[in-house]
Short mmCIF file of C-alpha atoms in Angstrom, two decimals:
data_model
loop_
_atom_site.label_atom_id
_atom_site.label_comp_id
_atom_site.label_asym_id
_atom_site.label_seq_id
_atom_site.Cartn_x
_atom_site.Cartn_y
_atom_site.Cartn_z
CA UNK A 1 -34.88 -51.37 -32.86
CA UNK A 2 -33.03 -49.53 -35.38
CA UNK A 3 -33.19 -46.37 -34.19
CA UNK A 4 -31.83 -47.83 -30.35
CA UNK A 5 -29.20 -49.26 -32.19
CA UNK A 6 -28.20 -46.11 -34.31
CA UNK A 7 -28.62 -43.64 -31.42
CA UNK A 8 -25.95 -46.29 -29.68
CA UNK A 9 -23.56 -45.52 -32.67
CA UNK A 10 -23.89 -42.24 -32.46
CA UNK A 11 -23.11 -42.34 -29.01
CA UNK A 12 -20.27 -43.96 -29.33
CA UNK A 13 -18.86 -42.15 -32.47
CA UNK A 14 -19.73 -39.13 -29.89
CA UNK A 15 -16.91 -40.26 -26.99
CA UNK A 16 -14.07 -41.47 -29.38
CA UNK A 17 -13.99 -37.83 -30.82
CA UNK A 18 -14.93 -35.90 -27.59
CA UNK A 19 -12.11 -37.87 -25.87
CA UNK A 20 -9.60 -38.54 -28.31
CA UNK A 21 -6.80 -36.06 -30.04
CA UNK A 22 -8.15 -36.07 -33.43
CA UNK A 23 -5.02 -36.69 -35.21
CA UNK A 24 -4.25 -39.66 -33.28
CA UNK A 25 -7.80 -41.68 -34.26
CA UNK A 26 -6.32 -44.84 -36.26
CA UNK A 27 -8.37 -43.48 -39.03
CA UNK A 28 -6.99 -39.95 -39.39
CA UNK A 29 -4.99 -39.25 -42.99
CA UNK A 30 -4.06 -35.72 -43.49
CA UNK A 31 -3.92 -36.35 -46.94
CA UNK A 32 -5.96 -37.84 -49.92
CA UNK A 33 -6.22 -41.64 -49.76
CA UNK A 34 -4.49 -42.83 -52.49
CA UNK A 35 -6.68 -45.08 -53.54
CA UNK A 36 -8.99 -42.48 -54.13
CA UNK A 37 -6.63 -40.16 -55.79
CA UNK A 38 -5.78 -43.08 -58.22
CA UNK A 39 -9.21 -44.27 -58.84
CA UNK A 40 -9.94 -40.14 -59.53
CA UNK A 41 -7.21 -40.40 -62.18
CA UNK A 42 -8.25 -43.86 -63.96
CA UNK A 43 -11.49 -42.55 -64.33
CA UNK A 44 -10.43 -39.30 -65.43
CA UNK A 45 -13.63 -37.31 -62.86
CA UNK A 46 -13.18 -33.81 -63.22
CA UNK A 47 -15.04 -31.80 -60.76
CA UNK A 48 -18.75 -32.65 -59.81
CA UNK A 49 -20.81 -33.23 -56.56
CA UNK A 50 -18.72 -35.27 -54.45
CA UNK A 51 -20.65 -36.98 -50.56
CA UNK A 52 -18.22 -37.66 -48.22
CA UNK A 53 -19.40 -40.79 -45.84
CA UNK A 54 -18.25 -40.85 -42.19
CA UNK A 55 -16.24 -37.71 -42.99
CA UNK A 56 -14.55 -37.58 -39.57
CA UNK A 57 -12.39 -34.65 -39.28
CA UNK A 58 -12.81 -33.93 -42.99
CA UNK A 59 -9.65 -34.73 -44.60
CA UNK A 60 -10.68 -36.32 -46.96
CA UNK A 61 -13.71 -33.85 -48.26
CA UNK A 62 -11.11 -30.94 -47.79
CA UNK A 63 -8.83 -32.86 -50.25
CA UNK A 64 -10.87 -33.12 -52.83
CA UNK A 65 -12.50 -29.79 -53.04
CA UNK A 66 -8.87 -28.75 -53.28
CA UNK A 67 -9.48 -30.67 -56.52
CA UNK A 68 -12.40 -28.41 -57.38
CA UNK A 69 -14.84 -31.07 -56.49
CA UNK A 70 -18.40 -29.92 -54.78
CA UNK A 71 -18.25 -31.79 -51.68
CA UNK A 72 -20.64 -32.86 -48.84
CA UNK A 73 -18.80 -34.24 -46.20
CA UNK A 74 -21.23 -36.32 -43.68
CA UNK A 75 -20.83 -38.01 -40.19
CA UNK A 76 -23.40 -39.48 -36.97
CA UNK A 77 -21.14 -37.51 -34.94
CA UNK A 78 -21.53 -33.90 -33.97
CA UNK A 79 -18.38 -33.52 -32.53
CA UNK A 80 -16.69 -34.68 -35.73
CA UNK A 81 -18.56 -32.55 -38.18
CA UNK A 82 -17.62 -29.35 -35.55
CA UNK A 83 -13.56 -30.72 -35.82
CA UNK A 84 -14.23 -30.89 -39.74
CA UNK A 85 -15.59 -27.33 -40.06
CA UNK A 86 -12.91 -25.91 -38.03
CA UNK A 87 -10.31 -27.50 -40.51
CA UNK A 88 -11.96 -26.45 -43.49
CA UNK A 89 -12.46 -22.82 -42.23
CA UNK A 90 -8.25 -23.11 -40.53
CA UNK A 91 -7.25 -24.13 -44.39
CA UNK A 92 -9.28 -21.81 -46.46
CA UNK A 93 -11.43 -24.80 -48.21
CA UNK A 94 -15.19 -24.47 -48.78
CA UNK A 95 -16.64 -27.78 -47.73
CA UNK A 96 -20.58 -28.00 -46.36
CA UNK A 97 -20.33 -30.82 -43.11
CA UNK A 98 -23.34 -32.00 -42.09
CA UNK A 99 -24.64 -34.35 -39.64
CA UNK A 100 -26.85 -37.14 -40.91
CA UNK A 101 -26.92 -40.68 -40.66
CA UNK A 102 -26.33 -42.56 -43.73
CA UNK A 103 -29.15 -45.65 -42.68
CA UNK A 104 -31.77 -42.45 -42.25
CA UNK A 105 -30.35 -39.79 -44.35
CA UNK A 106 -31.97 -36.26 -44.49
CA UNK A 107 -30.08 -35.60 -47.59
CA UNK A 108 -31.88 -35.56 -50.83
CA UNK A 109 -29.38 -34.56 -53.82
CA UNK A 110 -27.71 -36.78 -56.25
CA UNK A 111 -24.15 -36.75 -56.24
CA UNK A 112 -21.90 -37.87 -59.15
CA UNK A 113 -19.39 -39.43 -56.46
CA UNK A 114 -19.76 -41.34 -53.64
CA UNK A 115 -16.50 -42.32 -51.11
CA UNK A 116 -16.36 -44.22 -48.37
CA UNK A 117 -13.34 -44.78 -46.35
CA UNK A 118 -14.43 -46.55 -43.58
CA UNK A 119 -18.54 -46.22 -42.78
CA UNK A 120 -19.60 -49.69 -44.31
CA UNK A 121 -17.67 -51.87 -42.39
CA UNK A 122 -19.11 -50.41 -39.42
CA UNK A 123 -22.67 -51.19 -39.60
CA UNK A 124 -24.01 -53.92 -38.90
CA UNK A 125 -24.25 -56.13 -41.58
CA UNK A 126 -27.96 -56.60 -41.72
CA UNK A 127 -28.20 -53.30 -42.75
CA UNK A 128 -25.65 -53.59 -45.72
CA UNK A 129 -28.72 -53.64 -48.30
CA UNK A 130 -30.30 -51.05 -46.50
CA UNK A 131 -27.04 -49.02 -47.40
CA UNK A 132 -26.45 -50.13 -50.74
CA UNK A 133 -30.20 -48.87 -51.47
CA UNK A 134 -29.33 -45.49 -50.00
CA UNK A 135 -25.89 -44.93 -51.74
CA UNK A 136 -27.76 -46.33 -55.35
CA UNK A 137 -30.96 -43.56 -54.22
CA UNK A 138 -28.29 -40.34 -53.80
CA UNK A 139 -26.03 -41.07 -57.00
CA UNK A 140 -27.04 -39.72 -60.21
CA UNK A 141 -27.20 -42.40 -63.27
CA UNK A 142 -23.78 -43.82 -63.81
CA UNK A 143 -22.25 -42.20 -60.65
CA UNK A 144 -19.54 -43.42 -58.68
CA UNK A 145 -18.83 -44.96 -55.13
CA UNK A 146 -15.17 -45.41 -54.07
CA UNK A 147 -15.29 -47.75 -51.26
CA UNK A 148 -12.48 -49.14 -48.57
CA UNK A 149 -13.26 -51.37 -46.16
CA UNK A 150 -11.06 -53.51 -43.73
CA UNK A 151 -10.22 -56.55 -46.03
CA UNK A 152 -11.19 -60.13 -44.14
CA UNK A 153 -7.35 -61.23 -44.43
CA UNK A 154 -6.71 -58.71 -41.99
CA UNK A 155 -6.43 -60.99 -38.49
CA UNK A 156 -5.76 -58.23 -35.77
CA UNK A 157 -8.51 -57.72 -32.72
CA UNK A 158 -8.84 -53.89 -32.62
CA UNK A 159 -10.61 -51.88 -35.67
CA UNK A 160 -14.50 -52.46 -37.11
CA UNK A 161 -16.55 -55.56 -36.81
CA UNK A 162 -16.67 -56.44 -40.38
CA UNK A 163 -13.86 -57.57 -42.59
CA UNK A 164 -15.42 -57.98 -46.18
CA UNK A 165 -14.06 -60.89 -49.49
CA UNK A 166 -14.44 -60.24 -52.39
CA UNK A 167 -17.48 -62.39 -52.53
CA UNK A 168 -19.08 -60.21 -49.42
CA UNK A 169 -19.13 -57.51 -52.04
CA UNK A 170 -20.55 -59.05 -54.86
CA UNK A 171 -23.45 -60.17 -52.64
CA UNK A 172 -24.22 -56.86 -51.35
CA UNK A 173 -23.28 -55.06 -54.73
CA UNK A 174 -24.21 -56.72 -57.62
CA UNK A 175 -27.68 -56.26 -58.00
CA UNK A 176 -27.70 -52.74 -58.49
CA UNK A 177 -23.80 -51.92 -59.24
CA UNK A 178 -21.52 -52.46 -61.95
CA UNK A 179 -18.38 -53.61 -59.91
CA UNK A 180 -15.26 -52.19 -61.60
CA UNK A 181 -12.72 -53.60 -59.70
CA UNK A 182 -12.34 -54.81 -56.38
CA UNK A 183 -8.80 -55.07 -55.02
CA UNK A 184 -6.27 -55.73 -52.30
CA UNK A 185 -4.81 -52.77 -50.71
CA UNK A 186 -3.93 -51.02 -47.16
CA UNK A 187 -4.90 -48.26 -44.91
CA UNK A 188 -2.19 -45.81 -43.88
CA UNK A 189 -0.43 -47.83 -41.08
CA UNK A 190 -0.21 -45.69 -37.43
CA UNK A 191 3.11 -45.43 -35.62
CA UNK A 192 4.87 -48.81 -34.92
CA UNK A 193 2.27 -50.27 -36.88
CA UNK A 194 1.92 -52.28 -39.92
CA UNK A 195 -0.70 -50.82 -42.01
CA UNK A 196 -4.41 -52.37 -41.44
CA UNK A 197 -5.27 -54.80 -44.79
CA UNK A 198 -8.29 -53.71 -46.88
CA UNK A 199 -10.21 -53.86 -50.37
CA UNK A 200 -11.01 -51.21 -52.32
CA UNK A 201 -13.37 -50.86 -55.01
CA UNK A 202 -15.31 -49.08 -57.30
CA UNK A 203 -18.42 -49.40 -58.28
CA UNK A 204 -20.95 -47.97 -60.77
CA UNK A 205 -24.79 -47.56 -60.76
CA UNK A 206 -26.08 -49.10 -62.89
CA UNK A 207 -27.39 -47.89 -66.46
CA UNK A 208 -30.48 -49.64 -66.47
CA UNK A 209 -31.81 -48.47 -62.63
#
């Protein structure tokens, strides 16, 4: 039933880029999140392997090997990993894309940082410990996963199906994270728009896993 229900996603993920103008998808941001360039700072990471999540058109992974990090940028979507290539290869930045589905990854590195701006909060939520047993399996001891999800304060119809508390989270999270810090912030509002409400936080794996 899984495998309907991801082949559905991917689908879907599919049409909104094959139809859409990239750079008007509500979650396009030509440049770094600044959550994640803040979080980057407070932690003082320098360089290391860096996995992308729902990479889109790779803005984000072509940011931060600007940085010097090694990134992976992923995505279900074929048609977004071909739009993310072309960027990279337009701006001169050596990212690798893949395809792969986070819930049945082919990948099998560990990466020192994890980000995700925007994959968790659309999966189902039945499948949030399947994911948080994934991200813990692919980041080396003590690594890192920046995550941003649509907070549940934020009332409006359109965007993903899940809007995460605090206490969402720590339920998913706890067991095998150290949670830094989870905190209110925004996405980058669209034209005309007020920017979408979210949490962002970082988490740690755990020593003792």
């Amino acid at each position: 039933m899984s495998e309907i229900k991801n082949e559905e996603d991917r689908v879907h993920w599919e049409e909104r880029y094959n139809n859409s103008l990239v750079e008007e998808l509500p979650w396009f941001y030509p440049e770094l999140d600044e959550d994640i360039a803040d979080a980057i700072k407070e932690l003082n990471v320098i360089g290391g392997k860096v996995l992308d999540l729902g990479a889109g058109p790779g803005t984000q992974s072509i940011e931060l090997a600007r940085r010097g990090f090694d990134v992976t940028g992923i995505d279900i979507a074929e048609a977004a990993v071909r739009e993310a290539r072309i960027r990279a290869e337009r701006e001169g930045v050596n990212v690798t894309f893949k395809r792969d589905d986070i819930l049945n990854t082919r990948l099998n590195g560990r990466f020192d940082l994890i980000i995700d701006r925007g994959c968790f909060h659309a999966l189902s939520n039945n499948r949030f410990k399947d994911y948080a047993d994934t991200i813990n399996s692919l980041l080396k001891e003590e690594g890192w996963l920046f995550l941003k999800c649509f907070s549940h304060k934020e009332r409006r119809e359109e965007g993903p199906p899940n809007r995460l508390s605090e206490d969402d989270i720590q339920k998913v999270f706890n067991a095998t994270f150290f949670i830094r810090t989870i905190r209110e912030s925004h996405f980058a509002p669209q034209k005309g728009k007020t920017p979408p409400l979210a949490l962002f936080c970082m988490l740690q794996k755990s020593k003792q896993l």
